[in-house]
């Protein structure tokens, strides 16, 4: 198997030169193109179809649209964002756009190389230390998305949610509904999956929001 073909796009000349040198001196990689704008990234992808493209997020053009277009194009080019942007919202946006890696510019050269290798293998790589922050942001974004969309609960699940909102324990719920406590725990597992929650507290929070949203919908419907 030949070297991994790589393209590098950054509008900071010194940074670009340093990254080009890093990969050109590594026989595992072959630098096939370089650029400095989002449009350059799209043109390079169309012309060279590199295995991996490393690009900055802050440069001329719509970089996030470019990431999406590159990821959806034939050839399977993987994108690694290499950026100084340390906000988790930028990382979430880049990953949702299709980036397979998010490496901060304060990282070591080895970390950038690891990120490119991981992306080439189809894995997701985030700078260690920053990854926990990004994963939490992704989880919250997922919870918000699920809470904003329609969630269908069975009659029994609705009953359990109603009792949860009244502060009932699993044992109290089981007695109130005439079912076993183990059955209540099984329903709690299902509710965690449906509400994208990790524990009882997150189920309760999601259930409270669901209850509020439904009341708002009923009040809105009654006014029309």
Coordinates of N, CA and C in Angstrom, one line a residue:
X1 N 0.8 -1.2 0.0 CA 0.0 0.0 0.0 C 0.9 1.2 0.0
X2 N 0.5 2.2 -0.9 CA 1.3 3.4 -1.0 C 1.1 4.4 0.1
X3 N 1.8 5.5 0.1 CA 1.6 6.5 1.1 C 0.2 7.1 1.1
X4 N -0.2 7.7 2.2 CA -1.5 8.4 2.4 C -1.3 9.7 1.7
X5 N -2.2 10.0 0.7 CA -2.2 11.3 0.0 C -2.9 12.3 0.9
X6 N -2.2 13.5 1.0 CA -2.8 14.5 1.9 C -2.7 15.9 1.2
X7 N -3.7 16.7 1.5 CA -3.7 18.1 1.0 C -3.8 19.0 2.2
X8 N -3.2 20.1 2.2 CA -3.1 21.0 3.3 C -3.6 22.4 2.9
X9 N -4.6 23.0 3.7 CA -5.2 24.2 3.3 C -5.2 25.1 4.6
X10 N -4.5 26.3 4.5 CA -4.4 27.2 5.6 C -4.0 28.6 5.0
X11 N -4.6 29.6 5.5 CA -4.2 31.0 4.9 C -3.1 31.7 5.7
X12 N -2.5 31.0 6.7 CA -1.3 31.5 7.4 C -0.1 30.9 6.7
X13 N 0.7 31.6 5.9 CA 1.8 31.1 5.2 C 2.8 30.3 6.0
X14 N 3.2 30.9 7.2 CA 4.2 30.2 8.0 C 3.6 28.9 8.6
X15 N 2.4 28.9 9.0 CA 1.8 27.7 9.5 C 1.7 26.6 8.4
X16 N 1.2 27.1 7.3 CA 1.1 26.1 6.1 C 2.4 25.5 5.8
X17 N 3.5 26.4 5.7 CA 4.8 25.9 5.4 C 5.3 24.8 6.4
X18 N 5.0 25.1 7.7 CA 5.4 24.2 8.7 C 4.7 22.8 8.7
X19 N 3.4 22.9 8.4 CA 2.7 21.6 8.3 C 3.1 20.8 7.0
X20 N 3.3 21.6 5.9 CA 3.7 20.9 4.7 C 5.1 20.2 5.0
X21 N 6.0 20.9 5.6 CA 7.3 20.3 5.9 C 7.1 19.0 6.8
X22 N 6.2 19.1 7.8 CA 6.0 18.0 8.7 C 5.6 16.7 7.9
X23 N 4.7 16.9 7.0 CA 4.2 15.7 6.3 C 5.1 15.3 5.1
X24 N 5.8 16.2 4.5 CA 6.7 15.9 3.4 C 7.9 15.1 3.9
X25 N 8.3 15.3 5.1 CA 9.5 14.5 5.7 C 9.1 13.2 6.3
X26 N 7.8 12.8 6.2 CA 7.3 11.6 6.7 C 6.9 10.7 5.5
X27 N 7.6 9.6 5.3 CA 7.4 8.7 4.1 C 6.0 8.1 4.1
X28 N 5.3 8.1 5.3 CA 4.0 7.6 5.4 C 3.0 8.4 4.6
X29 N 3.4 9.6 4.3 CA 2.4 10.6 3.6 C 3.0 11.1 2.3
X30 N 2.1 11.5 1.4 CA 2.5 12.2 0.2 C 1.6 13.5 0.0
X31 N 2.3 14.6 0.1 CA 1.5 15.9 0.0 C 1.3 16.2 -1.5
X32 N 0.0 16.2 -1.8 CA -0.4 16.3 -3.3 C -0.8 17.7 -3.6
X33 N -1.2 18.5 -2.6 CA -1.6 19.9 -2.9 C -1.7 20.7 -1.7
X34 N -1.7 22.0 -1.9 CA -1.9 23.0 -0.8 C -2.7 24.2 -1.2
X35 N -3.3 24.8 -0.3 CA -4.1 26.0 -0.7 C -4.3 26.9 0.5
X36 N -5.2 28.0 0.4 CA -5.3 28.9 1.4 C -6.8 29.4 1.6
X37 N -7.7 28.9 0.9 CA -9.1 29.3 1.0 C -10.0 28.1 1.0
X38 N -11.3 28.3 1.3 CA -12.3 27.2 1.2 C -12.5 26.8 -0.2
X39 N -12.4 27.8 -1.1 CA -12.6 27.5 -2.6 C -11.4 26.7 -3.0
X40 N -10.2 27.0 -2.5 CA -9.0 26.1 -2.8 C -9.3 24.7 -2.4
X41 N -9.8 24.5 -1.2 CA -10.1 23.2 -0.7 C -11.0 22.4 -1.6
X42 N -12.1 23.1 -2.1 CA -13.0 22.4 -3.0 C -12.3 22.1 -4.3
X43 N -11.5 23.0 -4.9 CA -10.9 22.7 -6.1 C -9.8 21.6 -6.0
X44 N -9.1 21.6 -4.9 CA -8.1 20.6 -4.7 C -8.8 19.2 -4.6
X45 N -9.9 19.2 -3.9 CA -10.7 17.9 -3.8 C -11.1 17.4 -5.1
X46 N -11.6 18.3 -5.9 CA -12.1 17.9 -7.3 C -11.0 17.4 -8.1
X47 N -9.8 18.0 -8.0 CA -8.7 17.7 -8.9 C -7.8 16.5 -8.4
X48 N -7.6 16.4 -7.1 CA -6.7 15.4 -6.6 C -7.3 14.3 -5.8
X49 N -8.5 14.5 -5.3 CA -9.1 13.5 -4.4 C -8.2 12.9 -3.4
X50 N -7.6 13.7 -2.6 CA -6.6 13.2 -1.6 C -7.3 12.3 -0.6
X51 N -6.6 11.4 0.1 CA -7.1 10.6 1.1 C -7.6 11.4 2.3
X52 N -6.8 12.4 2.7 CA -7.1 13.2 3.8 C -6.8 14.7 3.5
X53 N -7.7 15.6 3.9 CA -7.4 17.0 3.7 C -7.4 17.7 5.1
X54 N -6.3 18.4 5.4 CA -6.2 19.1 6.7 C -6.4 20.6 6.4
X55 N -7.4 21.1 7.0 CA -7.7 22.5 6.7 C -8.0 23.3 8.0
X56 N -7.7 24.6 7.9 CA -8.0 25.6 9.0 C -9.5 25.9 8.9
X57 N -10.1 26.3 10.0 CA -11.5 26.7 10.0 C -11.7 28.2 9.7
X58 N -10.7 29.0 10.0 CA -10.8 30.4 9.9 C -10.0 30.9 8.7
X59 N -10.6 30.9 7.6 CA -9.9 31.4 6.4 C -11.0 31.8 5.4
X60 N -10.6 32.5 4.3 CA -11.6 33.0 3.4 C -12.6 31.9 2.8
X61 N -13.9 32.3 2.7 CA -14.8 31.3 2.2 C -15.6 30.6 3.3
X62 N -16.6 29.9 2.9 CA -17.4 29.1 3.8 C -16.8 27.7 4.1
X63 N -16.0 27.6 5.1 CA -15.2 26.4 5.3 C -16.2 25.2 5.7
X64 N -17.2 25.5 6.5 CA -18.1 24.4 6.9 C -18.9 23.8 5.8
X65 N -19.3 24.7 4.8 CA -20.0 24.2 3.6 C -19.0 23.3 2.8
X66 N -17.7 23.8 2.8 CA -16.7 23.1 2.0 C -16.5 21.7 2.6
X67 N -16.5 21.6 4.0 CA -16.3 20.3 4.6 C -17.4 19.4 4.3
X68 N -18.6 19.9 4.3 CA -19.8 19.1 3.9 C -19.7 18.6 2.5
X69 N -19.3 19.5 1.6 CA -19.3 19.1 0.1 C -18.1 18.1 -0.1
X70 N -17.0 18.3 0.5 CA -15.9 17.4 0.4 C -16.2 16.0 0.9
X71 N -16.9 15.9 2.1 CA -17.3 14.7 2.7 C -18.3 13.9 1.9
X72 N -19.1 14.7 1.1 CA -20.2 14.0 0.3 C -19.8 13.7 -1.1
X73 N -18.6 14.1 -1.5 CA -18.1 13.9 -2.8 C -17.5 12.5 -3.0
X74 N -17.5 12.0 -4.3 CA -17.0 10.7 -4.5 C -15.5 10.7 -4.2
X75 N -14.9 9.6 -3.8 CA -13.5 9.5 -3.5 C -13.2 9.3 -2.0
X76 N -14.1 9.7 -1.2 CA -14.0 9.4 0.2 C -12.9 10.2 0.9
X77 N -12.7 11.5 0.5 CA -11.7 12.3 1.2 C -12.1 12.6 2.6
X78 N -11.2 12.3 3.6 CA -11.5 12.6 5.0 C -11.0 14.0 5.3
X79 N -11.7 14.7 6.1 CA -11.3 16.1 6.5 C -10.9 16.1 8.0
X80 N -9.8 16.8 8.2 CA -9.3 17.0 9.6 C -9.2 18.5 9.8
X81 N -10.0 19.1 10.7 CA -9.9 20.5 11.0 C -8.7 20.7 11.9
X82 N -7.8 21.6 11.5 CA -6.6 22.0 12.2 C -6.7 23.5 12.5
X83 N -7.1 23.8 13.8 CA -7.5 25.2 14.1 C -7.1 25.7 15.4
X84 N -7.1 27.0 15.6 CA -6.9 27.6 16.9 C -8.2 27.8 17.7
X85 N -9.3 27.5 17.0 CA -10.6 27.7 17.7 C -10.9 26.7 18.7
X86 N -10.9 27.1 20.0 CA -11.0 26.2 21.1 C -12.4 26.1 21.7
X87 N -13.4 26.8 21.0 CA -14.7 26.7 21.5 C -15.4 25.3 21.1
X88 N -16.0 24.7 22.0 CA -16.6 23.4 21.6 C -17.7 23.5 20.6
X89 N -18.3 24.7 20.5 CA -19.4 24.8 19.5 C -18.8 24.8 18.0
X90 N -17.6 25.3 17.9 CA -16.9 25.1 16.6 C -16.6 23.7 16.2
X91 N -16.2 22.9 17.2 CA -15.9 21.5 17.0 C -17.1 20.8 16.7
X92 N -18.2 21.0 17.4 CA -19.5 20.4 17.1 C -19.9 20.7 15.7
X93 N -19.8 21.9 15.3 CA -20.2 22.3 14.0 C -19.4 21.6 12.9
X94 N -18.1 21.6 13.1 CA -17.2 20.9 12.2 C -17.5 19.4 12.1
X95 N -17.7 18.8 13.2 CA -17.9 17.3 13.2 C -19.3 17.0 12.6
X96 N -20.3 17.9 12.8 CA -21.6 17.7 12.2 C -21.5 17.9 10.7
X97 N -20.6 18.8 10.3 CA -20.5 19.1 8.8 C -19.8 17.9 8.1
X98 N -19.1 17.1 8.9 CA -18.5 15.9 8.3 C -17.0 15.7 8.6
X99 N -16.4 16.6 9.3 CA -15.0 16.4 9.7 C -14.8 15.2 10.5
X100 N -13.7 14.5 10.2 CA -13.4 13.2 11.0 C -12.3 13.5 12.1
X101 N -11.8 14.7 12.1 CA -10.8 15.1 13.1 C -10.9 16.5 13.5
X102 N -10.5 16.8 14.7 CA -10.5 18.2 15.2 C -9.2 18.4 16.1
X103 N -8.2 19.0 15.5 CA -6.9 19.1 16.2 C -6.6 20.6 16.4
X104 N -6.3 20.9 17.6 CA -6.0 22.3 18.0 C -4.6 22.6 17.6
X105 N -4.4 23.9 17.2 CA -3.0 24.3 16.7 C -2.0 24.3 17.8
X106 N -2.4 24.2 19.1 CA -1.5 24.1 20.2 C -1.0 22.7 20.4
X107 N -1.5 21.8 19.6 CA -1.1 20.4 19.8 C 0.3 20.1 19.3
X108 N 0.8 18.9 19.7 CA 2.1 18.5 19.2 C 2.0 18.0 17.7
X109 N 3.1 18.0 17.1 CA 3.2 17.5 15.7 C 2.7 16.0 15.7
X110 N 3.0 15.3 16.7 CA 2.6 13.9 16.7 C 1.1 13.7 16.8
X111 N 0.5 14.6 17.5 CA -1.0 14.6 17.6 C -1.7 14.9 16.3
X112 N -1.1 15.8 15.5 CA -1.7 16.1 14.2 C -1.5 14.9 13.3
X113 N -0.4 14.3 13.3 CA -0.1 13.0 12.5 C -1.1 11.9 13.0
X114 N -1.3 11.8 14.2 CA -2.2 10.8 14.7 C -3.6 11.1 14.2
X115 N -4.0 12.3 14.2 CA -5.3 12.7 13.8 C -5.5 12.4 12.3
X116 N -4.5 12.6 11.5 CA -4.6 12.3 10.1 C -4.7 10.8 9.9
X117 N -3.9 10.0 10.6 CA -3.9 8.5 10.5 C -5.3 8.0 10.9
X118 N -5.8 8.6 12.0 CA -7.2 8.1 12.4 C -8.2 8.4 11.4
X119 N -8.2 9.6 10.9 CA -9.2 10.0 9.8 C -9.1 9.1 8.6
X120 N -7.9 8.8 8.2 CA -7.7 7.9 7.1 C -8.3 6.5 7.3
X121 N -8.2 6.1 8.6 CA -8.8 4.8 8.9 C -10.3 4.8 9.2
X122 N -10.9 6.0 9.0 CA -12.3 6.2 9.2 C -12.7 6.4 10.6
X123 N -11.7 6.7 11.5 CA -12.0 7.0 12.9 C -12.1 8.5 13.2
X124 N -12.7 8.8 14.3 CA -12.8 10.2 14.7 C -11.7 10.5 15.7
X125 N -11.0 11.6 15.5 CA -9.9 12.0 16.4 C -10.1 13.5 16.9
X126 N -10.1 13.7 18.2 CA -10.2 15.0 18.8 C -9.0 15.2 19.7
X127 N -8.4 16.3 19.7 CA -7.2 16.6 20.5 C -7.5 16.1 22.0
X128 N -6.6 15.2 22.5 CA -6.8 14.8 23.9 C -6.9 16.0 24.9
X129 N -7.7 15.9 25.9 CA -7.9 16.9 26.8 C -9.0 17.8 26.4
X130 N -9.2 18.1 25.1 CA -10.3 18.9 24.6 C -11.4 18.0 24.2
X131 N -11.1 16.7 24.1 CA -12.2 15.7 23.6 C -13.3 15.6 24.6
X132 N -13.1 15.6 25.9 CA -14.2 15.5 26.9 C -15.1 16.6 26.7
X133 N -14.6 17.8 26.5 CA -15.5 19.0 26.4 C -16.3 18.9 25.1
X134 N -15.7 18.4 24.0 CA -16.5 18.3 22.8 C -17.5 17.2 22.9
X135 N -17.2 16.0 23.5 CA -18.1 14.9 23.6 C -19.3 15.4 24.4
X136 N -19.1 16.1 25.5 CA -20.2 16.6 26.3 C -21.1 17.6 25.5
X137 N -20.4 18.5 24.7 CA -21.2 19.4 23.8 C -22.0 18.6 22.8
X138 N -21.5 17.6 22.2 CA -22.2 16.8 21.3 C -23.4 16.1 21.9
X139 N -23.2 15.6 23.1 CA -24.3 15.0 23.9 C -25.4 15.9 24.1
X140 N -25.1 17.1 24.6 CA -26.1 18.2 24.9 C -26.8 18.5 23.6
X141 N -26.1 18.7 22.5 CA -26.7 19.0 21.2 C -27.7 17.9 20.8
X142 N -27.3 16.7 21.0 CA -28.2 15.5 20.7 C -29.4 15.5 21.5
X143 N -29.3 15.8 22.8 CA -30.4 15.9 23.7 C -31.4 17.0 23.3
X144 N -30.8 18.2 22.9 CA -31.7 19.3 22.5 C -32.4 18.9 21.2
X145 N -31.7 18.3 20.3 CA -32.3 17.9 19.0 C -33.5 16.9 19.3
X146 N -33.2 15.9 20.1 CA -34.3 14.9 20.4 C -35.5 15.6 21.1
X147 N -35.2 16.5 22.1 CA -36.2 17.2 22.8 C -37.1 18.1 21.9
X148 N -36.4 18.6 20.9 CA -37.1 19.5 19.9 C -38.0 18.7 19.0
X149 N -37.7 17.4 18.8 CA -38.5 16.6 17.8 C -39.6 15.8 18.5
X150 N -40.5 15.2 17.7 CA -41.6 14.5 18.3 C -41.1 13.2 19.0
X151 N -41.5 13.0 20.2 CA -41.1 11.8 21.0 C -42.4 11.1 21.3
X152 N -42.5 9.8 20.8 CA -43.7 9.0 21.1 C -43.5 8.1 22.2
X153 N -44.3 8.2 23.2 CA -44.2 7.3 24.4 C -45.5 6.4 24.4
X154 N -45.3 5.2 24.9 CA -46.5 4.3 25.1 C -47.3 4.8 26.2
X155 N -48.5 4.2 26.4 CA -49.4 4.6 27.5 C -48.7 4.3 28.8
X156 N -48.1 3.2 29.0 CA -47.4 2.8 30.2 C -46.2 3.8 30.4
X157 N -45.5 4.1 29.4 CA -44.3 5.0 29.5 C -44.8 6.4 30.0
X158 N -46.0 6.8 29.4 CA -46.6 8.1 29.8 C -46.9 8.1 31.3
X159 N -47.5 6.9 31.8 CA -47.9 6.8 33.2 C -46.6 6.9 34.1
X160 N -45.6 6.2 33.7 CA -44.3 6.3 34.5 C -43.7 7.7 34.5
X161 N -43.7 8.3 33.4 CA -43.2 9.7 33.3 C -44.0 10.6 34.2
X162 N -45.4 10.4 34.2 CA -46.2 11.2 35.0 C -45.9 11.1 36.5
X163 N -45.6 9.8 36.9 CA -45.3 9.6 38.3 C -43.9 10.1 38.7
X164 N -43.0 10.0 37.7 CA -41.7 10.5 37.9 C -41.7 12.0 38.2
X165 N -42.6 12.7 37.4 CA -42.7 14.2 37.6 C -43.3 14.5 39.0
X166 N -44.0 13.5 39.6 CA -44.5 13.7 40.9 C -43.5 13.3 42.0
X167 N -42.3 12.9 41.6 CA -41.3 12.6 42.6 C -41.4 11.2 43.1
X168 N -42.1 10.3 42.4 CA -42.2 8.9 42.9 C -40.9 8.1 42.7
X169 N -40.6 7.2 43.6 CA -39.5 6.3 43.4 C -39.9 5.1 42.5
X170 N -39.0 4.3 42.1 CA -39.3 3.1 41.3 C -40.3 2.2 42.1
X171 N -40.1 2.0 43.4 CA -40.9 1.2 44.2 C -42.4 1.7 44.2
X172 N -42.4 3.0 44.4 CA -43.8 3.7 44.5 C -44.5 3.6 43.2
X173 N -43.7 3.8 42.1 CA -44.3 3.7 40.7 C -44.8 2.3 40.5
X174 N -44.1 1.3 40.9 CA -44.5 -0.1 40.8 C -45.8 -0.4 41.5
X175 N -45.9 0.1 42.8 CA -47.1 -0.1 43.6 C -48.3 0.6 43.0
X176 N -48.0 1.8 42.5 CA -49.1 2.6 42.0 C -49.7 2.1 40.7
X177 N -48.8 1.4 39.9 CA -49.3 0.9 38.6 C -49.6 -0.6 38.7
X178 N -49.3 -1.2 39.8 CA -49.6 -2.6 40.0 C -48.7 -3.5 39.1
X179 N -47.4 -3.1 39.0 CA -46.4 -3.9 38.2 C -45.2 -4.1 39.1
X180 N -44.3 -5.0 38.6 CA -43.1 -5.3 39.4 C -42.1 -4.1 39.3
X181 N -41.3 -4.0 40.4 CA -40.2 -3.0 40.4 C -39.2 -3.2 39.3
X182 N -39.0 -4.5 39.0 CA -38.0 -4.8 37.9 C -38.6 -4.3 36.5
X183 N -39.9 -4.4 36.4 CA -40.6 -4.0 35.1 C -40.4 -2.5 35.0
X184 N -40.5 -1.8 36.1 CA -40.3 -0.3 36.1 C -38.9 0.0 35.7
X185 N -37.9 -0.7 36.2 CA -36.5 -0.5 35.8 C -36.3 -0.7 34.3
X186 N -37.0 -1.7 33.8 CA -36.9 -2.0 32.3 C -37.5 -0.8 31.5
X187 N -38.6 -0.3 32.0 CA -39.2 0.9 31.3 C -38.3 2.1 31.4
X188 N -37.6 2.2 32.6 CA -36.7 3.3 32.7 C -35.5 3.3 31.7
X189 N -35.1 2.0 31.4 CA -34.0 1.8 30.4 C -34.5 2.3 29.1
X190 N -35.8 1.9 28.7 CA -36.4 2.3 27.5 C -36.5 3.8 27.4
X191 N -37.0 4.4 28.5 CA -37.1 5.9 28.5 C -35.8 6.6 28.3
X192 N -34.7 6.0 28.9 CA -33.4 6.6 28.8 C -33.0 6.6 27.3
X193 N -33.3 5.5 26.6 CA -32.9 5.4 25.2 C -33.7 6.4 24.4
X194 N -35.1 6.5 24.6 CA -35.9 7.4 23.8 C -35.6 8.9 24.1
X195 N -35.2 9.2 25.3 CA -35.0 10.6 25.7 C -33.5 10.9 25.6
X196 N -32.7 10.0 25.2 CA -31.2 10.2 25.1 C -30.7 10.7 26.4
X197 N -31.0 10.0 27.5 CA -30.6 10.3 28.8 C -29.7 9.2 29.3
X198 N -28.8 9.6 30.2 CA -27.8 8.7 30.7 C -28.2 8.1 32.1
X199 N -29.1 8.8 32.8 CA -29.5 8.4 34.1 C -30.9 8.9 34.5
X200 N -31.3 8.6 35.7 CA -32.7 9.0 36.1 C -32.9 10.5 36.1
X201 N -31.9 11.2 36.5 CA -32.0 12.7 36.6 C -32.2 13.3 35.2
X202 N -31.4 12.8 34.2 CA -31.6 13.3 32.9 C -32.9 12.9 32.3
X203 N -33.4 11.7 32.6 CA -34.8 11.3 32.2 C -35.8 12.3 32.8
X204 N -35.7 12.7 34.0 CA -36.6 13.6 34.7 C -36.5 15.0 34.0
X205 N -35.3 15.4 33.7 CA -35.1 16.7 33.1 C -35.8 16.7 31.7
X206 N -35.5 15.7 30.9 CA -36.1 15.6 29.6 C -37.7 15.5 29.7
X207 N -38.1 14.7 30.7 CA -39.6 14.5 30.9 C -40.3 15.9 31.2
X208 N -39.6 16.7 32.1 CA -40.1 18.0 32.5 C -40.2 18.9 31.2
X209 N -39.2 18.9 30.4 CA -39.3 19.7 29.2 C -40.4 19.2 28.2
X210 N -40.5 17.9 28.1 CA -41.5 17.3 27.3 C -42.9 17.7 27.8
X211 N -43.1 17.7 29.1 CA -44.4 18.1 29.7 C -44.7 19.6 29.5
X212 N -43.7 20.4 29.6 CA -43.8 21.9 29.4 C -44.2 22.1 27.9
X213 N -43.5 21.5 27.0 CA -43.7 21.6 25.6 C -45.1 21.2 25.2
X214 N -45.6 20.2 25.8 CA -47.0 19.7 25.5 C -48.0 20.7 26.0
X215 N -47.8 21.2 27.2 CA -48.7 22.2 27.8 C -48.8 23.4 26.9
X216 N -47.6 23.9 26.4 CA -47.6 25.0 25.5 C -48.3 24.8 24.3
X217 N -48.2 23.6 23.7 CA -48.9 23.2 22.5 C -50.4 23.2 22.7
X218 N -50.8 22.7 23.9 CA -52.3 22.7 24.1 C -52.8 24.1 24.3
X219 N -52.1 24.9 25.0 CA -52.5 26.3 25.2 C -52.6 27.1 23.9
X220 N -51.6 26.8 23.1 CA -51.6 27.5 21.8 C -52.7 27.0 20.9
X221 N -53.1 25.7 21.0 CA -54.2 25.2 20.2 C -55.5 25.8 20.7
X222 N -55.6 26.0 22.0 CA -56.9 26.5 22.6 C -57.2 27.9 22.2
X223 N -56.1 28.6 21.9 CA -56.2 30.0 21.6 C -56.6 30.3 20.1
X224 N -56.6 29.2 19.3 CA -56.9 29.3 17.9 C -58.2 28.6 17.6

